[in-house]
PDB file of C-alpha atoms in Angstrom:
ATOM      1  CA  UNK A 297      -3.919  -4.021   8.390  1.00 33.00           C
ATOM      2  CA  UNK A 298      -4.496  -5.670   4.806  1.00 35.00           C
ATOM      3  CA  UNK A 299      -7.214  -6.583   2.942  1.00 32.00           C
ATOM      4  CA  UNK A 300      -7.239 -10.344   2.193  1.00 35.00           C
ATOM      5  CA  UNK A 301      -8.381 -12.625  -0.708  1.00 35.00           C
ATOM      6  CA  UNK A 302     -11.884 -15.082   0.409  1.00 39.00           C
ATOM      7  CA  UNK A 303      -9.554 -17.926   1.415  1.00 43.00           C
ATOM      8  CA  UNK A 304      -7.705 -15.930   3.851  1.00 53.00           C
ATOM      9  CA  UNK A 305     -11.059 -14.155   5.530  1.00 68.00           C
ATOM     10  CA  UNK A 306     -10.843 -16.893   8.318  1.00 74.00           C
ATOM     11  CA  UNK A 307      -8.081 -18.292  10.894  1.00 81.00           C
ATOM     12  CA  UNK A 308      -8.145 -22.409  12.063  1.00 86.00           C
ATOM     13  CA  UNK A 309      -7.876 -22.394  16.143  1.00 87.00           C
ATOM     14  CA  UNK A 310      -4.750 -22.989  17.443  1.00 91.00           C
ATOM     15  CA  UNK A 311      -2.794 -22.820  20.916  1.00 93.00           C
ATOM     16  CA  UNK A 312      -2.026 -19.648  22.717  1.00 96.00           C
ATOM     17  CA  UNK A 313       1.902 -19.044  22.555  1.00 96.00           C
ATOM     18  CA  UNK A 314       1.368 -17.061  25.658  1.00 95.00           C
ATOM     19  CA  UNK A 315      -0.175 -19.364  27.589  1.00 96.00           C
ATOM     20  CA  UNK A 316       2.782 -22.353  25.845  1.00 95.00           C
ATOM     21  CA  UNK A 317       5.193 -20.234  27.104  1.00 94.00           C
ATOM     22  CA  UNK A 318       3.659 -19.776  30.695  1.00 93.00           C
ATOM     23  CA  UNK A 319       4.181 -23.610  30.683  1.00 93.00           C
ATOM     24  CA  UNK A 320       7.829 -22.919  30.725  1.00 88.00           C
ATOM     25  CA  UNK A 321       8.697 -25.199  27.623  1.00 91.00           C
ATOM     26  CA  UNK A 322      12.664 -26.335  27.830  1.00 92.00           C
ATOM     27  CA  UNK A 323      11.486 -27.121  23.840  1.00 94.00           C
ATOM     28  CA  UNK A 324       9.729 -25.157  21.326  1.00 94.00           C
ATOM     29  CA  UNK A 325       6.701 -27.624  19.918  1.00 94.00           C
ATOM     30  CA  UNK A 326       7.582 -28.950  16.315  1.00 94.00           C
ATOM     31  CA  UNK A 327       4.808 -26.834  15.079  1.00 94.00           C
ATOM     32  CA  UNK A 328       6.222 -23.278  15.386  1.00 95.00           C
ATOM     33  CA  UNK A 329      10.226 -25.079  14.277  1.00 95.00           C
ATOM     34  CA  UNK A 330      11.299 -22.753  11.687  1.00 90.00           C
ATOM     35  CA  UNK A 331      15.311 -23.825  11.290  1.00 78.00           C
ATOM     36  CA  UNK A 332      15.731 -22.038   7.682  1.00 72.00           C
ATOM     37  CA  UNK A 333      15.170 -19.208   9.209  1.00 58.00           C
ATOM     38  CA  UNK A 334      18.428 -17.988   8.912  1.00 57.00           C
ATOM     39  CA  UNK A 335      18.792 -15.951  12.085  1.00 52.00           C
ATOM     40  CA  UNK A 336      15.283 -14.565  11.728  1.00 48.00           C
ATOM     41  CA  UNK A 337      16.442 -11.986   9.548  1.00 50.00           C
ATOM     42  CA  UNK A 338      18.373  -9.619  12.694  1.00 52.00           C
ATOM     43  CA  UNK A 339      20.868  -7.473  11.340  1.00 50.00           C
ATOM     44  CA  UNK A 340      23.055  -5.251  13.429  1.00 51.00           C
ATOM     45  CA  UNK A 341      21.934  -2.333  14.636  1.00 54.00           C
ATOM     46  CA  UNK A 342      25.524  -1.016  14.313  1.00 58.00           C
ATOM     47  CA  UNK A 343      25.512  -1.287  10.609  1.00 60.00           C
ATOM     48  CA  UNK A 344      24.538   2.315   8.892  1.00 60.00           C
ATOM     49  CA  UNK A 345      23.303   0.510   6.014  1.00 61.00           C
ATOM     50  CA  UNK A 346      20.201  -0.972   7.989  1.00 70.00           C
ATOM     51  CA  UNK A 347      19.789   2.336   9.584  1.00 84.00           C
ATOM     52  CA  UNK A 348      15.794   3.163   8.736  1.00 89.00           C
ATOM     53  CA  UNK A 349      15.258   6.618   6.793  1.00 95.00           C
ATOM     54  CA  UNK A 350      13.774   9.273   9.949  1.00 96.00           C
ATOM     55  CA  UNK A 351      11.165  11.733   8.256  1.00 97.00           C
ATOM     56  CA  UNK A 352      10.593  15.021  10.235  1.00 97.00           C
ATOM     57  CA  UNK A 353       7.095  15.773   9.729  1.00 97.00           C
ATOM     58  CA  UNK A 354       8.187  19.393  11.380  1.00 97.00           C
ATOM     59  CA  UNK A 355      10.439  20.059   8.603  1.00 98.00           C
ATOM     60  CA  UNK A 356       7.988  19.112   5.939  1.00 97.00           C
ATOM     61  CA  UNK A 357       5.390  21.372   7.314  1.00 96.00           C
ATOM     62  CA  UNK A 358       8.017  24.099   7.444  1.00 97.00           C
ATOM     63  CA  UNK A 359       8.415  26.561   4.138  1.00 97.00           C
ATOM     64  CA  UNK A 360      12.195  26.426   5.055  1.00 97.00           C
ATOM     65  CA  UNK A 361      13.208  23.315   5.280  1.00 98.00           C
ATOM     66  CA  UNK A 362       9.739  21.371   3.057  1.00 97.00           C
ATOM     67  CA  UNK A 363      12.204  21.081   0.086  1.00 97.00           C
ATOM     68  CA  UNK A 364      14.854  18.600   1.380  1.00 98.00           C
ATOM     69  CA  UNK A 365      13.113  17.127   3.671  1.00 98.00           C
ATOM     70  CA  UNK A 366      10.708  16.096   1.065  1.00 97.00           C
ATOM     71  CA  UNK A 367      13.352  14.769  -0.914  1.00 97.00           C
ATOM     72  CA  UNK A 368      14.272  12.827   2.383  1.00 97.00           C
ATOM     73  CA  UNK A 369      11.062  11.388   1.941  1.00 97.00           C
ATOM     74  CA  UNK A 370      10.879  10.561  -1.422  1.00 96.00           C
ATOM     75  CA  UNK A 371      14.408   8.290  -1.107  1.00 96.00           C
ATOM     76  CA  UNK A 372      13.136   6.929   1.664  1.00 96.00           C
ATOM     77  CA  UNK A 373      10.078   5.232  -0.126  1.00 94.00           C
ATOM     78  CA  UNK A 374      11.279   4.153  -3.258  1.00 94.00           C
ATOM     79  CA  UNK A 375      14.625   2.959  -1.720  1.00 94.00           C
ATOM     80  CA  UNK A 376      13.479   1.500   1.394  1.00 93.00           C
ATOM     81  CA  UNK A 377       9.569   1.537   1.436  1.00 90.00           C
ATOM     82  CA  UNK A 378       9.574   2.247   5.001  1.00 91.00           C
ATOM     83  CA  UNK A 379      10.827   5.398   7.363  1.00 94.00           C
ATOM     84  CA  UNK A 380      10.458   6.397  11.230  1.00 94.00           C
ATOM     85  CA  UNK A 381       7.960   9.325  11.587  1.00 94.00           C
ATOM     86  CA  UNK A 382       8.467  11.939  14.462  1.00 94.00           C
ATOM     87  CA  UNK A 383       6.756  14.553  15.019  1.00 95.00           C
ATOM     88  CA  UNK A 384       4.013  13.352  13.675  1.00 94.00           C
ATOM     89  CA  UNK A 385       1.094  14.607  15.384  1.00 94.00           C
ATOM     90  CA  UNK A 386      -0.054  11.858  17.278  1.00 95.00           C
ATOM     91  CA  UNK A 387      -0.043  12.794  20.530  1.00 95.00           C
ATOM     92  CA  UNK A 388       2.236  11.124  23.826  1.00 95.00           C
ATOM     93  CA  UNK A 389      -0.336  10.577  25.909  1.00 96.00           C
ATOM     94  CA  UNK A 390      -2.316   8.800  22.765  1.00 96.00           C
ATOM     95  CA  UNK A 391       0.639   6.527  22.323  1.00 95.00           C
ATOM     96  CA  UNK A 392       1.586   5.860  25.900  1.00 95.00           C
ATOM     97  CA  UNK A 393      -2.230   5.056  26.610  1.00 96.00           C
ATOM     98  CA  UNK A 394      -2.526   2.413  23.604  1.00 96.00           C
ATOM     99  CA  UNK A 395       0.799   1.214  24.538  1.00 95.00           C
ATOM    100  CA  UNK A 396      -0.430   0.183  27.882  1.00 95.00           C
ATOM    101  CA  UNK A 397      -4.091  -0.783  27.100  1.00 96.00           C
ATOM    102  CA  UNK A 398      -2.573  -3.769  24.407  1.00 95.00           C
ATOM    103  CA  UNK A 399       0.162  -4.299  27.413  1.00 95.00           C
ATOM    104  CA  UNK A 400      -2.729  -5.014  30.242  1.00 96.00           C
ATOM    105  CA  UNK A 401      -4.787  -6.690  27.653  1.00 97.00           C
ATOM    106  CA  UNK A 402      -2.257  -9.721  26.715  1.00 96.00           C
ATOM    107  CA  UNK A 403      -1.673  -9.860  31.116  1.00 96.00           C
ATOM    108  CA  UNK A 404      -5.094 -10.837  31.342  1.00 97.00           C
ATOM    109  CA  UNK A 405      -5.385 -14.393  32.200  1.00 97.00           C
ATOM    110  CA  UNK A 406      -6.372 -16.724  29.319  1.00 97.00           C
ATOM    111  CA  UNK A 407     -10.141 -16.988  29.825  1.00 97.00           C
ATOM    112  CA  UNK A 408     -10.476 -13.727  29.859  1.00 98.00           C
ATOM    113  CA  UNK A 409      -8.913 -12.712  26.765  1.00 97.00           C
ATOM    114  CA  UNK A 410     -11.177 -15.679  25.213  1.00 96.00           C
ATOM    115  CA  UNK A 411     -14.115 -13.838  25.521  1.00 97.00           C
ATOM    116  CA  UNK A 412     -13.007 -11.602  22.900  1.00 97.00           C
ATOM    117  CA  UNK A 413     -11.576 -14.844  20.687  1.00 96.00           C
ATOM    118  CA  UNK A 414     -11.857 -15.164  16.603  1.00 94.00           C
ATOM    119  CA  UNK A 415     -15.426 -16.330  15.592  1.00 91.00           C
ATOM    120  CA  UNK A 416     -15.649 -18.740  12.772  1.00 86.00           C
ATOM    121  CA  UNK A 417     -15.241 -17.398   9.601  1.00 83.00           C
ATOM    122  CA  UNK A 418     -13.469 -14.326  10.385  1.00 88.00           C
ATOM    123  CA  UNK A 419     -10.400 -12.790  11.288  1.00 90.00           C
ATOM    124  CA  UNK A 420     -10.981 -10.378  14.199  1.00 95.00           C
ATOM    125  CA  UNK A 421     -11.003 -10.779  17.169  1.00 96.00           C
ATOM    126  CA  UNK A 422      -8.436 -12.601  19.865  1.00 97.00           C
ATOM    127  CA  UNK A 423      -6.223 -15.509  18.320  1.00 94.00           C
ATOM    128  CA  UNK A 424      -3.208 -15.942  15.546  1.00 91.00           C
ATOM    129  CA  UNK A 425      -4.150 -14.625  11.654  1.00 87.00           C
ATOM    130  CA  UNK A 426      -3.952 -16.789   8.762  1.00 86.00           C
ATOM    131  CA  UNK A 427      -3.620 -20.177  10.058  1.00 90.00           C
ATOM    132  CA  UNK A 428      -5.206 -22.180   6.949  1.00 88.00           C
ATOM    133  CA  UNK A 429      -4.023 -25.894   7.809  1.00 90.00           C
ATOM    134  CA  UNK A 430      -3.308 -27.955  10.293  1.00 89.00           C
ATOM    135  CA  UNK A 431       0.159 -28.755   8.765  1.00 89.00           C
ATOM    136  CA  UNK A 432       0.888 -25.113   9.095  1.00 92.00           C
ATOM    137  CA  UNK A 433       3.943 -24.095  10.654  1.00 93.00           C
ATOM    138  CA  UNK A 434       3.137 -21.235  13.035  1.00 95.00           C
ATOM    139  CA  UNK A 435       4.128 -17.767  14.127  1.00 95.00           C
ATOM    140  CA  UNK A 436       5.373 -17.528  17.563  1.00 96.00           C
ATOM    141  CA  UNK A 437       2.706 -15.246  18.614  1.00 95.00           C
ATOM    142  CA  UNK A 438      -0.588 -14.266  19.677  1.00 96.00           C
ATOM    143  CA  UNK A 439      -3.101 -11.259  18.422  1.00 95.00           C
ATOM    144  CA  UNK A 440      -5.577  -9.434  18.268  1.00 96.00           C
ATOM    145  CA  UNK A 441      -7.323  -7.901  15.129  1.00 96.00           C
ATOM    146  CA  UNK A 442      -9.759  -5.061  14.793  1.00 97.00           C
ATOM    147  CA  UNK A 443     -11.282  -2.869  12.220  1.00 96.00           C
ATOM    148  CA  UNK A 444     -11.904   0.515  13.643  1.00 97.00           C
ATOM    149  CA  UNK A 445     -13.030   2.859  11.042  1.00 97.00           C
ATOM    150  CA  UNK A 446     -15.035   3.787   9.257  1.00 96.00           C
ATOM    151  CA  UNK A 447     -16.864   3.255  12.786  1.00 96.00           C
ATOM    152  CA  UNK A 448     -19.771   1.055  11.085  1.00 96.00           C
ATOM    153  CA  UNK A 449     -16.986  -1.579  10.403  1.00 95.00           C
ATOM    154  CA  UNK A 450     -16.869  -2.021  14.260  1.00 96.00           C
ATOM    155  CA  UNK A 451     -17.613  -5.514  15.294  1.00 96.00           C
ATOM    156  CA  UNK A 452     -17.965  -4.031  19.449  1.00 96.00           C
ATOM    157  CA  UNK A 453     -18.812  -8.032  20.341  1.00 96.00           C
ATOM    158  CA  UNK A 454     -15.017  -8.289  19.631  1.00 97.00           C
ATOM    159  CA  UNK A 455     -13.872  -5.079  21.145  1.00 98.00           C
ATOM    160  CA  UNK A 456     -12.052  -5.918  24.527  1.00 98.00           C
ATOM    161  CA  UNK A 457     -14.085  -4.387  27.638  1.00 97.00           C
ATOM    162  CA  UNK A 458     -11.123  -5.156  29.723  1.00 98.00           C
ATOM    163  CA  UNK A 459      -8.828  -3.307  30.179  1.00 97.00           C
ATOM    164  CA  UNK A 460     -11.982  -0.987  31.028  1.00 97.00           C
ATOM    165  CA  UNK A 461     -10.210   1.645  29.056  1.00 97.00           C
ATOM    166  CA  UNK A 462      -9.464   0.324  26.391  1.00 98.00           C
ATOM    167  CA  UNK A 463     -12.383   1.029  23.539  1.00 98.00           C
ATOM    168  CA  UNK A 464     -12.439   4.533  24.547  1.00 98.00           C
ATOM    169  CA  UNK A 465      -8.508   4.590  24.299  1.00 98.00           C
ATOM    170  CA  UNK A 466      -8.216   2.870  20.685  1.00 97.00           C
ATOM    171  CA  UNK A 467     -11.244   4.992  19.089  1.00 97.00           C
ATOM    172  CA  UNK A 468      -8.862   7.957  20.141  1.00 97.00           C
ATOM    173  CA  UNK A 469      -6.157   6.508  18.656  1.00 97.00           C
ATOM    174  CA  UNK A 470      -7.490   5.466  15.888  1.00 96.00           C
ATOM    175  CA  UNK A 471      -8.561   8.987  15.054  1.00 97.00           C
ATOM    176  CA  UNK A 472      -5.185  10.520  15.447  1.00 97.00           C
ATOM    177  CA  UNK A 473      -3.175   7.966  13.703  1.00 96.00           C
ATOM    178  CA  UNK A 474      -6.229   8.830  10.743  1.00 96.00           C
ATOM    179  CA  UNK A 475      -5.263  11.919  10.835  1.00 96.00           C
ATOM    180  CA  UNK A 476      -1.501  11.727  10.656  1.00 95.00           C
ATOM    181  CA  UNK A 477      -1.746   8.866   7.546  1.00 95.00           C
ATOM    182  CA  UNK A 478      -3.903  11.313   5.658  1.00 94.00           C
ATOM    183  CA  UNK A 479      -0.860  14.260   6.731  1.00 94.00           C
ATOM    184  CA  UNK A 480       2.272  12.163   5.334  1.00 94.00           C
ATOM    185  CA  UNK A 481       0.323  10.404   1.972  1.00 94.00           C
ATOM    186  CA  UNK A 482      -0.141  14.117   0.999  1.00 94.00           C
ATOM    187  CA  UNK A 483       3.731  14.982   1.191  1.00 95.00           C
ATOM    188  CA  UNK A 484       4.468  11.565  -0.241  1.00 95.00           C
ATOM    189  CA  UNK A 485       2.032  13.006  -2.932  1.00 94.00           C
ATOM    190  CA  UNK A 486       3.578  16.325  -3.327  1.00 94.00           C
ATOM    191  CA  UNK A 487       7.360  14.480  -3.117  1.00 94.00           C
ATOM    192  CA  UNK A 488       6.300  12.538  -6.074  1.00 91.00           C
ATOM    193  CA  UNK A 489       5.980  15.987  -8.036  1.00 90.00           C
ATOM    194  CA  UNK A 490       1.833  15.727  -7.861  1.00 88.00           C
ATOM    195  CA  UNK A 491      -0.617  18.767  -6.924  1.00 79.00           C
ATOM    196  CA  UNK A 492      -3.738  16.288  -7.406  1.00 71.00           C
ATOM    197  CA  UNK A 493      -4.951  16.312  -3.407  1.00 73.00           C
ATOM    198  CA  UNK A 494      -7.563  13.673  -4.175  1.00 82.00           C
ATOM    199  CA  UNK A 495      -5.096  10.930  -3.315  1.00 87.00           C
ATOM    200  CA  UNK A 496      -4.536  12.111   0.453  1.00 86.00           C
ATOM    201  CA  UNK A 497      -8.533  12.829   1.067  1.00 85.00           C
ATOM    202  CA  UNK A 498      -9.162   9.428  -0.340  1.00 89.00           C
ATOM    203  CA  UNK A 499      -8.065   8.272   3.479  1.00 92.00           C
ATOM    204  CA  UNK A 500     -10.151  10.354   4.739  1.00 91.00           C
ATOM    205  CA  UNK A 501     -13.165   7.798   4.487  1.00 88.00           C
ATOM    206  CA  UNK A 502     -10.640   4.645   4.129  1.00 90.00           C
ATOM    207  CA  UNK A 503      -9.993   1.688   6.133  1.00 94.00           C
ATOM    208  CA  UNK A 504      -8.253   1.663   9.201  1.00 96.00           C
ATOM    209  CA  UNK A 505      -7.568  -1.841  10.968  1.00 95.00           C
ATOM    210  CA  UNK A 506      -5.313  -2.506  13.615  1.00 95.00           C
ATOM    211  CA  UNK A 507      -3.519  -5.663  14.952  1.00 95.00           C
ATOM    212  CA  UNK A 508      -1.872  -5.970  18.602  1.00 95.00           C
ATOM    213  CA  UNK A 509       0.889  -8.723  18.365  1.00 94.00           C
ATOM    214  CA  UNK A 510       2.534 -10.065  21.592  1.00 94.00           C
ATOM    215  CA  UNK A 511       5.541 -12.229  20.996  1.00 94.00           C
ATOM    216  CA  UNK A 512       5.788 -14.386  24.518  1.00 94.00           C
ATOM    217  CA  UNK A 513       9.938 -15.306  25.612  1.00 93.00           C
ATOM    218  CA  UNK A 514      10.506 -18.272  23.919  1.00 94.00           C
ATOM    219  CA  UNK A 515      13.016 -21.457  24.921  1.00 93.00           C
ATOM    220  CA  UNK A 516      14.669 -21.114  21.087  1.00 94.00           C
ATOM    221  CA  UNK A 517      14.498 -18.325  19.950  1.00 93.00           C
ATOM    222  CA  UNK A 518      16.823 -18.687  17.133  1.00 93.00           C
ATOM    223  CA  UNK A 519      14.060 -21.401  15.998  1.00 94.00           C
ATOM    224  CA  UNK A 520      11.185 -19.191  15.641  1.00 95.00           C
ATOM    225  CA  UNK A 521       9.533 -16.254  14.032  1.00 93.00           C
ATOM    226  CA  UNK A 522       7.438 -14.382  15.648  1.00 92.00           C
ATOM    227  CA  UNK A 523       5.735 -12.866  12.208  1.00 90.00           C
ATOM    228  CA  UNK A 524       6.689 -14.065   9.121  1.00 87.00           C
ATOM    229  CA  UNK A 525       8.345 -11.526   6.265  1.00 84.00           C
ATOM    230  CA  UNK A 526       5.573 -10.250   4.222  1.00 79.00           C
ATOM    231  CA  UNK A 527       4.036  -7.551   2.079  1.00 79.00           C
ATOM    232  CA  UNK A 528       1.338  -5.631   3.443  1.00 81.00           C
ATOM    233  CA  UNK A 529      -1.334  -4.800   0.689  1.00 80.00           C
ATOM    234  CA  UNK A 530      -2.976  -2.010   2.919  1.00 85.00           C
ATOM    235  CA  UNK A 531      -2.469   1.667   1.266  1.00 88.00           C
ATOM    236  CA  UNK A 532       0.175   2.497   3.904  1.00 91.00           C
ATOM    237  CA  UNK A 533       0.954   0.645   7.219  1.00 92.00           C
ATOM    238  CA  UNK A 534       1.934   2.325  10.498  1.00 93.00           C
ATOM    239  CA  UNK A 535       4.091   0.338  13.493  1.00 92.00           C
ATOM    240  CA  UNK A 536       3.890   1.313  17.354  1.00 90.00           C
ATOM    241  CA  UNK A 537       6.322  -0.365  19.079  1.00 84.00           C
ATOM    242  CA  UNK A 538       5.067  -0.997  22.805  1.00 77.00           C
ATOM    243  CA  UNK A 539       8.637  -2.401  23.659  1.00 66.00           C
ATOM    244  CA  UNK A 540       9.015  -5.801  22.035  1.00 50.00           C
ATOM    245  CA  UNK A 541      10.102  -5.114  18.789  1.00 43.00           C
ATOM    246  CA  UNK A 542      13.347  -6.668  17.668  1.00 41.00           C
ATOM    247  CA  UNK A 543      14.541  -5.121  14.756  1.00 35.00           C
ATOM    248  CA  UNK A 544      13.607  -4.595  10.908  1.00 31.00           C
ATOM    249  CA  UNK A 545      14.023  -7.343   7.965  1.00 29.00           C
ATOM    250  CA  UNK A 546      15.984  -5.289   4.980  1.00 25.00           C
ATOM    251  CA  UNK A 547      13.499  -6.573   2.686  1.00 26.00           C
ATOM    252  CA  UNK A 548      11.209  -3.646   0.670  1.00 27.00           C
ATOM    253  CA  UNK A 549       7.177  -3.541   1.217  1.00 27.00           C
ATOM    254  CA  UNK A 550       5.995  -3.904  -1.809  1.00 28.00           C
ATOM    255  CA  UNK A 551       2.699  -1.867  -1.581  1.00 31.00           C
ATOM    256  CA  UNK A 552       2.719   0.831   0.908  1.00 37.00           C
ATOM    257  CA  UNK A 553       4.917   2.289   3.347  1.00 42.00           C
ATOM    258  CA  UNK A 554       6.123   1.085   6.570  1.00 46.00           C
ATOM    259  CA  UNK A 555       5.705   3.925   9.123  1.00 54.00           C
ATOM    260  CA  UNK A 556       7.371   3.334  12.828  1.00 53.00           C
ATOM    261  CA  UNK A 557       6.330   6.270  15.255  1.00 54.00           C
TER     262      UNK A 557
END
């Protein structure tokens, strides 16, 4: 979901972890070792102090309750950078379906998902982002990458036709999750004390790009990562978790907000 310098506008070819892990490995290949990475970064759910800020989007659309639960809001990005949204207007069904279309995509069997692989010179498409070397130590996943609006960004040579639902089921989702990132960056606007509504339409015609990671079961764990820490440079990033997410790093985004729905 970022926009990236020239040098990073294209991704070397490397192994599927999916189809590395289908090989049942009793060893994880030197080239995904990562053994400084202290623990990858889990922290204990138990702990209240690594308990993400939750932002009712009901209570900021409500007269009675806007107030504190815009100051709720306002903590919660320049203290953490990053909440969970509910009630955010996106709709079940939306989520369940796009949950299950990037679920029955990474099931398909290698050759197909190849069809929709990374072309030279470009980051969409099927594969693993930012690979730059062949020294590289690697993220212990695979993904897919897609910009999907404005629609004239659409590369549709790299939109998956199988799962046979699943272009009609991202441009839907797409739309929604639009709509809902244009909702919250106007309270983050008005939580910052600002009337000026310019900043909140200004999504209205930006740059929406989505990325499907899968993160395969691995032999040792404790030696991988399956995405490395980083700041997104996107205006605001939003996370659906289809299942397979293990937890949040403590570190800050830098630029933007992390949303999980």
């Amino acid at each position: 979901m970022d926009s990236k310098s020239d040098n990073l506008e294209s991704s070397l070819p490397v192994p599927s972890v999916q189809e590395l892990a289908l090989s049942r490995l009793e060893k994880v290949p030197q080239r995904y070792i990562r053994d400084d990475a202290d623990g990858n970064g889990i922290t204990s759910p138990s702990d209240p102090s690594f308990c993400v800020p939750l932002i009712d989007v009901s209570k900021l659309v409500n007269a009675e309750t806007q107030q504190s639960e815009l100051q709720n809001l306002h903590l919660a990005c320049k203290d953490w950078g990053a909440f969970q949204m509910v009630n955010h207007g996106i709709s079940t069904t939306s989520l369940k379906n796009m949950q299950n279309q990037v679920k029955r995509f990474f099931e398909l069997p290698f050759q197909e998902k190849k069809r929709w692989a990374q072309k030279p010179g470009s980051l969409e498409g099927y594969g693993q982002a930012f690979v730059i070397s062949e020294e590289q130590i690697l993220d212990w996943n695979d993904m897919i990458f897609l910009k999907c609006l404005p629609t004239q960004n659409r590369k549709l040579d790299l939109w998956p036709q199988n799962p046979p639902e699943f272009r009609e089921t991202l441009e839907r989702y797409s739309e929604e999750v639009r709509d809902a990132t244009i909702s919250i960056v106007k309270f983050i606007t008005m939580a910052l004390g600002l009337e000026d509504t310019q900043i909140s339409e200004s999504f209205q015609e930006g740059l929406y790009d989505i990325r499907m990671n899968c993160y395969p079961p691995c032999p040792e764990p404790e030696r991988v990562v399956g995405i490395l820490p980083h700041a997104d440079i996107s205006g605001i990033t939003l996370l659906l978790d289809c299942g397979i997410l293990q937890g949040c790093r403590s570190s800050k985004m830098e630029n933007g907000s992390m949303l999980n729905l």
